[in-house]
Amino acid sequence: MLDIRVEGQTATARKTFNDKISLEDGGFQALNWQSVFFCTKEEGAWKISGFVGFLPFAPG
């Protein structure tokens, strides 16, 4: 996780993917995206309450 922000009983966490995978034809596929998780604290434990995935990510 690159970025976690907590405010009281809620939090957001951002996970980024900045890599590449090899393809059978010798090329590669870039993996440059991010996912955002929304969390709430329930009975002392953090739970994921929402998710937005595969958003563009431009490192740097």
JSON list of N, CA and C in Angstrom, two decimals:
[
{"chain": "A", "resi": 1, "resn": "MET", "atom": "N", "xyz": [0.84, -1.17, 0.00]},
{"chain": "A", "resi": 1, "resn": "MET", "atom": "CA", "xyz": [0.00, 0.00, 0.00]},
{"chain": "A", "resi": 1, "resn": "MET", "atom": "C", "xyz": [0.89, 1.24, 0.00]},
{"chain": "A", "resi": 2, "resn": "LEU", "atom": "N", "xyz": [0.60, 2.12, -0.91]},
{"chain": "A", "resi": 2, "resn": "LEU", "atom": "CA", "xyz": [1.41, 3.33, -1.04]},
{"chain": "A", "resi": 2, "resn": "LEU", "atom": "C", "xyz": [0.94, 4.43, -0.10]},
{"chain": "A", "resi": 3, "resn": "ASP", "atom": "N", "xyz": [-0.37, 4.51, 0.10]},
{"chain": "A", "resi": 3, "resn": "ASP", "atom": "CA", "xyz": [-0.91, 5.65, 0.82]},
{"chain": "A", "resi": 3, "resn": "ASP", "atom": "C", "xyz": [-2.11, 5.19, 1.65]},
{"chain": "A", "resi": 4, "resn": "ILE", "atom": "N", "xyz": [-2.05, 5.36, 2.96]},
{"chain": "A", "resi": 4, "resn": "ILE", "atom": "CA", "xyz": [-3.17, 5.04, 3.85]},
{"chain": "A", "resi": 4, "resn": "ILE", "atom": "C", "xyz": [-3.50, 6.28, 4.66]},
{"chain": "A", "resi": 5, "resn": "ARG", "atom": "N", "xyz": [-4.76, 6.68, 4.62]},
{"chain": "A", "resi": 5, "resn": "ARG", "atom": "CA", "xyz": [-5.21, 7.87, 5.37]},
{"chain": "A", "resi": 5, "resn": "ARG", "atom": "C", "xyz": [-6.35, 7.47, 6.29]},
{"chain": "A", "resi": 6, "resn": "VAL", "atom": "N", "xyz": [-6.17, 7.76, 7.57]},
{"chain": "A", "resi": 6, "resn": "VAL", "atom": "CA", "xyz": [-7.16, 7.40, 8.58]},
{"chain": "A", "resi": 6, "resn": "VAL", "atom": "C", "xyz": [-7.76, 8.69, 9.15]},
{"chain": "A", "resi": 7, "resn": "GLU", "atom": "N", "xyz": [-9.08, 8.71, 9.23]},
{"chain": "A", "resi": 7, "resn": "GLU", "atom": "CA", "xyz": [-9.80, 9.81, 9.86]},
{"chain": "A", "resi": 7, "resn": "GLU", "atom": "C", "xyz": [-10.90, 9.20, 10.72]},
{"chain": "A", "resi": 8, "resn": "GLY", "atom": "N", "xyz": [-10.63, 9.13, 12.03]},
{"chain": "A", "resi": 8, "resn": "GLY", "atom": "CA", "xyz": [-11.60, 8.54, 12.95]},
{"chain": "A", "resi": 8, "resn": "GLY", "atom": "C", "xyz": [-11.83, 7.07, 12.66]},
{"chain": "A", "resi": 9, "resn": "GLN", "atom": "N", "xyz": [-13.08, 6.72, 12.35]},
{"chain": "A", "resi": 9, "resn": "GLN", "atom": "CA", "xyz": [-13.45, 5.32, 12.12]},
{"chain": "A", "resi": 9, "resn": "GLN", "atom": "C", "xyz": [-13.45, 4.95, 10.64]},
{"chain": "A", "resi": 10, "resn": "THR", "atom": "N", "xyz": [-12.94, 5.84, 9.78]},
{"chain": "A", "resi": 10, "resn": "THR", "atom": "CA", "xyz": [-12.88, 5.55, 8.35]},
{"chain": "A", "resi": 10, "resn": "THR", "atom": "C", "xyz": [-11.45, 5.73, 7.84]},
{"chain": "A", "resi": 11, "resn": "ALA", "atom": "N", "xyz": [-11.16, 5.07, 6.72]},
{"chain": "A", "resi": 11, "resn": "ALA", "atom": "CA", "xyz": [-9.83, 5.19, 6.12]},
{"chain": "A", "resi": 11, "resn": "ALA", "atom": "C", "xyz": [-9.92, 4.92, 4.63]},
{"chain": "A", "resi": 12, "resn": "THR", "atom": "N", "xyz": [-8.94, 5.44, 3.91]},
{"chain": "A", "resi": 12, "resn": "THR", "atom": "CA", "xyz": [-8.75, 5.08, 2.50]},
{"chain": "A", "resi": 12, "resn": "THR", "atom": "C", "xyz": [-7.34, 4.53, 2.36]},
{"chain": "A", "resi": 13, "resn": "ALA", "atom": "N", "xyz": [-7.19, 3.53, 1.52]},
{"chain": "A", "resi": 13, "resn": "ALA", "atom": "CA", "xyz": [-5.89, 2.93, 1.26]},
{"chain": "A", "resi": 13, "resn": "ALA", "atom": "C", "xyz": [-5.73, 2.80, -0.25]},
{"chain": "A", "resi": 14, "resn": "ARG", "atom": "N", "xyz": [-4.56, 3.16, -0.76]},
{"chain": "A", "resi": 14, "resn": "ARG", "atom": "CA", "xyz": [-4.31, 3.12, -2.19]},
{"chain": "A", "resi": 14, "resn": "ARG", "atom": "C", "xyz": [-3.18, 2.14, -2.48]},
{"chain": "A", "resi": 15, "resn": "LYS", "atom": "N", "xyz": [-3.44, 1.20, -3.37]},
{"chain": "A", "resi": 15, "resn": "LYS", "atom": "CA", "xyz": [-2.44, 0.21, -3.78]},
{"chain": "A", "resi": 15, "resn": "LYS", "atom": "C", "xyz": [-2.11, 0.48, -5.24]},
{"chain": "A", "resi": 16, "resn": "THR", "atom": "N", "xyz": [-0.82, 0.54, -5.56]},
{"chain": "A", "resi": 16, "resn": "THR", "atom": "CA", "xyz": [-0.42, 0.82, -6.94]},
{"chain": "A", "resi": 16, "resn": "THR", "atom": "C", "xyz": [0.30, -0.38, -7.55]},
{"chain": "A", "resi": 17, "resn": "PHE", "atom": "N", "xyz": [0.19, -0.49, -8.86]},
{"chain": "A", "resi": 17, "resn": "PHE", "atom": "CA", "xyz": [0.87, -1.52, -9.63]},
{"chain": "A", "resi": 17, "resn": "PHE", "atom": "C", "xyz": [1.69, -0.80, -10.69]},
{"chain": "A", "resi": 18, "resn": "ASN", "atom": "N", "xyz": [2.99, -0.96, -10.64]},
{"chain": "A", "resi": 18, "resn": "ASN", "atom": "CA", "xyz": [3.89, -0.31, -11.58]},
{"chain": "A", "resi": 18, "resn": "ASN", "atom": "C", "xyz": [4.94, -1.34, -11.98]},
{"chain": "A", "resi": 19, "resn": "ASP", "atom": "N", "xyz": [4.59, -2.18, -12.94]},
{"chain": "A", "resi": 19, "resn": "ASP", "atom": "CA", "xyz": [5.46, -3.29, -13.34]},
{"chain": "A", "resi": 19, "resn": "ASP", "atom": "C", "xyz": [5.11, -3.69, -14.75]},
{"chain": "A", "resi": 20, "resn": "LYS", "atom": "N", "xyz": [5.63, -4.78, -15.20]},
{"chain": "A", "resi": 20, "resn": "LYS", "atom": "CA", "xyz": [5.28, -5.31, -16.51]},
{"chain": "A", "resi": 20, "resn": "LYS", "atom": "C", "xyz": [5.35, -6.84, -16.47]},
{"chain": "A", "resi": 21, "resn": "ILE", "atom": "N", "xyz": [4.62, -7.47, -17.37]},
{"chain": "A", "resi": 21, "resn": "ILE", "atom": "CA", "xyz": [4.66, -8.92, -17.49]},
{"chain": "A", "resi": 21, "resn": "ILE", "atom": "C", "xyz": [5.06, -9.27, -18.92]},
{"chain": "A", "resi": 22, "resn": "SER", "atom": "N", "xyz": [5.77, -10.38, -19.06]},
{"chain": "A", "resi": 22, "resn": "SER", "atom": "CA", "xyz": [6.20, -10.84, -20.38]},
{"chain": "A", "resi": 22, "resn": "SER", "atom": "C", "xyz": [5.05, -11.54, -21.10]},
{"chain": "A", "resi": 23, "resn": "LEU", "atom": "N", "xyz": [4.97, -11.33, -22.41]},
{"chain": "A", "resi": 23, "resn": "LEU", "atom": "CA", "xyz": [3.97, -11.99, -23.25]},
{"chain": "A", "resi": 23, "resn": "LEU", "atom": "C", "xyz": [4.63, -13.10, -24.05]},
{"chain": "A", "resi": 24, "resn": "GLU", "atom": "N", "xyz": [3.85, -14.05, -24.50]},
{"chain": "A", "resi": 24, "resn": "GLU", "atom": "CA", "xyz": [4.38, -15.18, -25.26]},
{"chain": "A", "resi": 24, "resn": "GLU", "atom": "C", "xyz": [5.10, -14.75, -26.53]},
{"chain": "A", "resi": 25, "resn": "ASP", "atom": "N", "xyz": [4.67, -13.64, -27.16]},
{"chain": "A", "resi": 25, "resn": "ASP", "atom": "CA", "xyz": [5.28, -13.19, -28.41]},
{"chain": "A", "resi": 25, "resn": "ASP", "atom": "C", "xyz": [6.60, -12.45, -28.20]},
{"chain": "A", "resi": 26, "resn": "GLY", "atom": "N", "xyz": [7.08, -12.37, -26.95]},
{"chain": "A", "resi": 26, "resn": "GLY", "atom": "CA", "xyz": [8.34, -11.71, -26.65]},
{"chain": "A", "resi": 26, "resn": "GLY", "atom": "C", "xyz": [8.18, -10.27, -26.19]},
{"chain": "A", "resi": 27, "resn": "GLY", "atom": "N", "xyz": [7.00, -9.72, -26.35]},
{"chain": "A", "resi": 27, "resn": "GLY", "atom": "CA", "xyz": [6.74, -8.36, -25.88]},
{"chain": "A", "resi": 27, "resn": "GLY", "atom": "C", "xyz": [6.40, -8.34, -24.41]},
{"chain": "A", "resi": 28, "resn": "PHE", "atom": "N", "xyz": [5.87, -7.22, -23.97]},
{"chain": "A", "resi": 28, "resn": "PHE", "atom": "CA", "xyz": [5.46, -7.12, -22.58]},
{"chain": "A", "resi": 28, "resn": "PHE", "atom": "C", "xyz": [4.22, -6.25, -22.47]},
{"chain": "A", "resi": 29, "resn": "GLN", "atom": "N", "xyz": [3.52, -6.42, -21.37]},
{"chain": "A", "resi": 29, "resn": "GLN", "atom": "CA", "xyz": [2.34, -5.63, -21.06]},
{"chain": "A", "resi": 29, "resn": "GLN", "atom": "C", "xyz": [2.63, -4.83, -19.79]},
{"chain": "A", "resi": 30, "resn": "ALA", "atom": "N", "xyz": [2.50, -3.51, -19.89]},
{"chain": "A", "resi": 30, "resn": "ALA", "atom": "CA", "xyz": [2.72, -2.65, -18.72]},
{"chain": "A", "resi": 30, "resn": "ALA", "atom": "C", "xyz": [1.55, -2.79, -17.75]},
{"chain": "A", "resi": 31, "resn": "LEU", "atom": "N", "xyz": [1.86, -2.77, -16.46]},
{"chain": "A", "resi": 31, "resn": "LEU", "atom": "CA", "xyz": [0.85, -2.81, -15.40]},
{"chain": "A", "resi": 31, "resn": "LEU", "atom": "C", "xyz": [0.99, -1.52, -14.61]},
{"chain": "A", "resi": 32, "resn": "ASN", "atom": "N", "xyz": [0.33, -0.48, -15.06]},
{"chain": "A", "resi": 32, "resn": "ASN", "atom": "CA", "xyz": [0.40, 0.82, -14.39]},
{"chain": "A", "resi": 32, "resn": "ASN", "atom": "C", "xyz": [-1.01, 1.25, -14.01]},
{"chain": "A", "resi": 33, "resn": "TRP", "atom": "N", "xyz": [-1.49, 0.77, -12.89]},
{"chain": "A", "resi": 33, "resn": "TRP", "atom": "CA", "xyz": [-2.81, 1.17, -12.41]},
{"chain": "A", "resi": 33, "resn": "TRP", "atom": "C", "xyz": [-2.80, 1.22, -10.90]},
{"chain": "A", "resi": 34, "resn": "GLN", "atom": "N", "xyz": [-3.90, 1.72, -10.35]},
{"chain": "A", "resi": 34, "resn": "GLN", "atom": "CA", "xyz": [-4.03, 1.80, -8.90]},
{"chain": "A", "resi": 34, "resn": "GLN", "atom": "C", "xyz": [-5.44, 1.41, -8.49]},
{"chain": "A", "resi": 35, "resn": "SER", "atom": "N", "xyz": [-5.57, 0.96, -7.28]},
{"chain": "A", "resi": 35, "resn": "SER", "atom": "CA", "xyz": [-6.86, 0.62, -6.69]},
{"chain": "A", "resi": 35, "resn": "SER", "atom": "C", "xyz": [-7.00, 1.39, -5.38]},
{"chain": "A", "resi": 36, "resn": "VAL", "atom": "N", "xyz": [-8.21, 1.83, -5.08]},
{"chain": "A", "resi": 36, "resn": "VAL", "atom": "CA", "xyz": [-8.48, 2.56, -3.84]},
{"chain": "A", "resi": 36, "resn": "VAL", "atom": "C", "xyz": [-9.49, 1.75, -3.03]},
{"chain": "A", "resi": 37, "resn": "PHE", "atom": "N", "xyz": [-9.16, 1.53, -1.76]},
{"chain": "A", "resi": 37, "resn": "PHE", "atom": "CA", "xyz": [-10.02, 0.79, -0.84]},
{"chain": "A", "resi": 37, "resn": "PHE", "atom": "C", "xyz": [-10.57, 1.74, 0.21]},
{"chain": "A", "resi": 38, "resn": "PHE", "atom": "N", "xyz": [-11.84, 1.64, 0.49]},
{"chain": "A", "resi": 38, "resn": "PHE", "atom": "CA", "xyz": [-12.49, 2.42, 1.55]},
{"chain": "A", "resi": 38, "resn": "PHE", "atom": "C", "xyz": [-12.72, 1.46, 2.71]},
{"chain": "A", "resi": 39, "resn": "CYS", "atom": "N", "xyz": [-12.35, 1.88, 3.91]},
{"chain": "A", "resi": 39, "resn": "CYS", "atom": "CA", "xyz": [-12.42, 1.00, 5.07]},
{"chain": "A", "resi": 39, "resn": "CYS", "atom": "C", "xyz": [-13.16, 1.68, 6.22]},
{"chain": "A", "resi": 40, "resn": "THR", "atom": "N", "xyz": [-13.77, 0.84, 7.06]},
{"chain": "A", "resi": 40, "resn": "THR", "atom": "CA", "xyz": [-14.39, 1.33, 8.29]},
{"chain": "A", "resi": 40, "resn": "THR", "atom": "C", "xyz": [-13.93, 0.43, 9.44]},
{"chain": "A", "resi": 41, "resn": "LYS", "atom": "N", "xyz": [-13.85, 1.02, 10.62]},
{"chain": "A", "resi": 41, "resn": "LYS", "atom": "CA", "xyz": [-13.45, 0.24, 11.80]},
{"chain": "A", "resi": 41, "resn": "LYS", "atom": "C", "xyz": [-14.71, -0.23, 12.50]},
{"chain": "A", "resi": 42, "resn": "GLU", "atom": "N", "xyz": [-14.85, -1.55, 12.62]},
{"chain": "A", "resi": 42, "resn": "GLU", "atom": "CA", "xyz": [-16.01, -2.17, 13.24]},
{"chain": "A", "resi": 42, "resn": "GLU", "atom": "C", "xyz": [-15.55, -3.12, 14.33]},
{"chain": "A", "resi": 43, "resn": "GLU", "atom": "N", "xyz": [-16.01, -2.90, 15.54]},
{"chain": "A", "resi": 43, "resn": "GLU", "atom": "CA", "xyz": [-15.68, -3.77, 16.69]},
{"chain": "A", "resi": 43, "resn": "GLU", "atom": "C", "xyz": [-14.17, -3.96, 16.83]},
{"chain": "A", "resi": 44, "resn": "GLY", "atom": "N", "xyz": [-13.41, -2.88, 16.60]},
{"chain": "A", "resi": 44, "resn": "GLY", "atom": "CA", "xyz": [-11.96, -2.92, 16.79]},
{"chain": "A", "resi": 44, "resn": "GLY", "atom": "C", "xyz": [-11.16, -3.44, 15.62]},
{"chain": "A", "resi": 45, "resn": "ALA", "atom": "N", "xyz": [-11.81, -3.81, 14.51]},
{"chain": "A", "resi": 45, "resn": "ALA", "atom": "CA", "xyz": [-11.10, -4.36, 13.36]},
{"chain": "A", "resi": 45, "resn": "ALA", "atom": "C", "xyz": [-11.44, -3.55, 12.10]},
{"chain": "A", "resi": 46, "resn": "TRP", "atom": "N", "xyz": [-10.46, -3.36, 11.23]},
{"chain": "A", "resi": 46, "resn": "TRP", "atom": "CA", "xyz": [-10.69, -2.66, 9.97]},
{"chain": "A", "resi": 46, "resn": "TRP", "atom": "C", "xyz": [-11.31, -3.59, 8.94]},
{"chain": "A", "resi": 47, "resn": "LYS", "atom": "N", "xyz": [-12.35, -3.12, 8.27]},
{"chain": "A", "resi": 47, "resn": "LYS", "atom": "CA", "xyz": [-13.06, -3.89, 7.24]},
{"chain": "A", "resi": 47, "resn": "LYS", "atom": "C", "xyz": [-13.11, -3.06, 5.96]},
{"chain": "A", "resi": 48, "resn": "ILE", "atom": "N", "xyz": [-12.95, -3.71, 4.82]},
{"chain": "A", "resi": 48, "resn": "ILE", "atom": "CA", "xyz": [-13.10, -3.03, 3.54]},
{"chain": "A", "resi": 48, "resn": "ILE", "atom": "C", "xyz": [-14.58, -2.82, 3.29]},
{"chain": "A", "resi": 49, "resn": "SER", "atom": "N", "xyz": [-14.97, -1.57, 3.08]},
{"chain": "A", "resi": 49, "resn": "SER", "atom": "CA", "xyz": [-16.39, -1.27, 2.85]},
{"chain": "A", "resi": 49, "resn": "SER", "atom": "C", "xyz": [-16.66, -0.82, 1.42]},
{"chain": "A", "resi": 50, "resn": "GLY", "atom": "N", "xyz": [-15.62, -0.61, 0.64]},
{"chain": "A", "resi": 50, "resn": "GLY", "atom": "CA", "xyz": [-15.79, -0.22, -0.75]},
{"chain": "A", "resi": 50, "resn": "GLY", "atom": "C", "xyz": [-14.47, -0.31, -1.49]},
{"chain": "A", "resi": 51, "resn": "PHE", "atom": "N", "xyz": [-14.54, -0.28, -2.82]},
{"chain": "A", "resi": 51, "resn": "PHE", "atom": "CA", "xyz": [-13.36, -0.51, -3.64]},
{"chain": "A", "resi": 51, "resn": "PHE", "atom": "C", "xyz": [-13.56, 0.14, -5.01]},
{"chain": "A", "resi": 52, "resn": "VAL", "atom": "N", "xyz": [-12.55, 0.84, -5.49]},
{"chain": "A", "resi": 52, "resn": "VAL", "atom": "CA", "xyz": [-12.52, 1.33, -6.87]},
{"chain": "A", "resi": 52, "resn": "VAL", "atom": "C", "xyz": [-11.21, 0.84, -7.45]},
{"chain": "A", "resi": 53, "resn": "GLY", "atom": "N", "xyz": [-11.28, 0.05, -8.51]},
{"chain": "A", "resi": 53, "resn": "GLY", "atom": "CA", "xyz": [-10.06, -0.55, -9.04]},
{"chain": "A", "resi": 53, "resn": "GLY", "atom": "C", "xyz": [-9.74, -0.18, -10.46]},
{"chain": "A", "resi": 54, "resn": "PHE", "atom": "N", "xyz": [-8.51, -0.45, -10.82]},
{"chain": "A", "resi": 54, "resn": "PHE", "atom": "CA", "xyz": [-7.99, -0.30, -12.16]},
{"chain": "A", "resi": 54, "resn": "PHE", "atom": "C", "xyz": [-8.07, 1.13, -12.67]},
{"chain": "A", "resi": 55, "resn": "LEU", "atom": "N", "xyz": [-7.75, 2.08, -11.79]},
{"chain": "A", "resi": 55, "resn": "LEU", "atom": "CA", "xyz": [-7.62, 3.48, -12.18]},
{"chain": "A", "resi": 55, "resn": "LEU", "atom": "C", "xyz": [-6.23, 3.71, -12.75]},
{"chain": "A", "resi": 56, "resn": "PRO", "atom": "N", "xyz": [-6.07, 4.61, -13.70]},
{"chain": "A", "resi": 56, "resn": "PRO", "atom": "CA", "xyz": [-4.72, 4.88, -14.25]},
{"chain": "A", "resi": 56, "resn": "PRO", "atom": "C", "xyz": [-3.78, 5.35, -13.16]},
{"chain": "A", "resi": 57, "resn": "PHE", "atom": "N", "xyz": [-2.51, 4.94, -13.29]},
{"chain": "A", "resi": 57, "resn": "PHE", "atom": "CA", "xyz": [-1.47, 5.36, -12.35]},
{"chain": "A", "resi": 57, "resn": "PHE", "atom": "C", "xyz": [-0.26, 5.79, -13.15]},
{"chain": "A", "resi": 58, "resn": "ALA", "atom": "N", "xyz": [0.18, 7.02, -12.95]},
{"chain": "A", "resi": 58, "resn": "ALA", "atom": "CA", "xyz": [1.37, 7.55, -13.62]},
{"chain": "A", "resi": 58, "resn": "ALA", "atom": "C", "xyz": [2.42, 7.83, -12.56]},
{"chain": "A", "resi": 59, "resn": "PRO", "atom": "N", "xyz": [3.39, 6.91, -12.38]},
{"chain": "A", "resi": 59, "resn": "PRO", "atom": "CA", "xyz": [4.41, 7.10, -11.36]},
{"chain": "A", "resi": 59, "resn": "PRO", "atom": "C", "xyz": [5.22, 8.38, -11.59]},
{"chain": "A", "resi": 60, "resn": "GLY", "atom": "N", "xyz": [5.73, 8.91, -10.47]},
{"chain": "A", "resi": 60, "resn": "GLY", "atom": "CA", "xyz": [6.62, 10.04, -10.56]},
{"chain": "A", "resi": 60, "resn": "GLY", "atom": "C", "xyz": [5.95, 11.31, -10.32]}
]
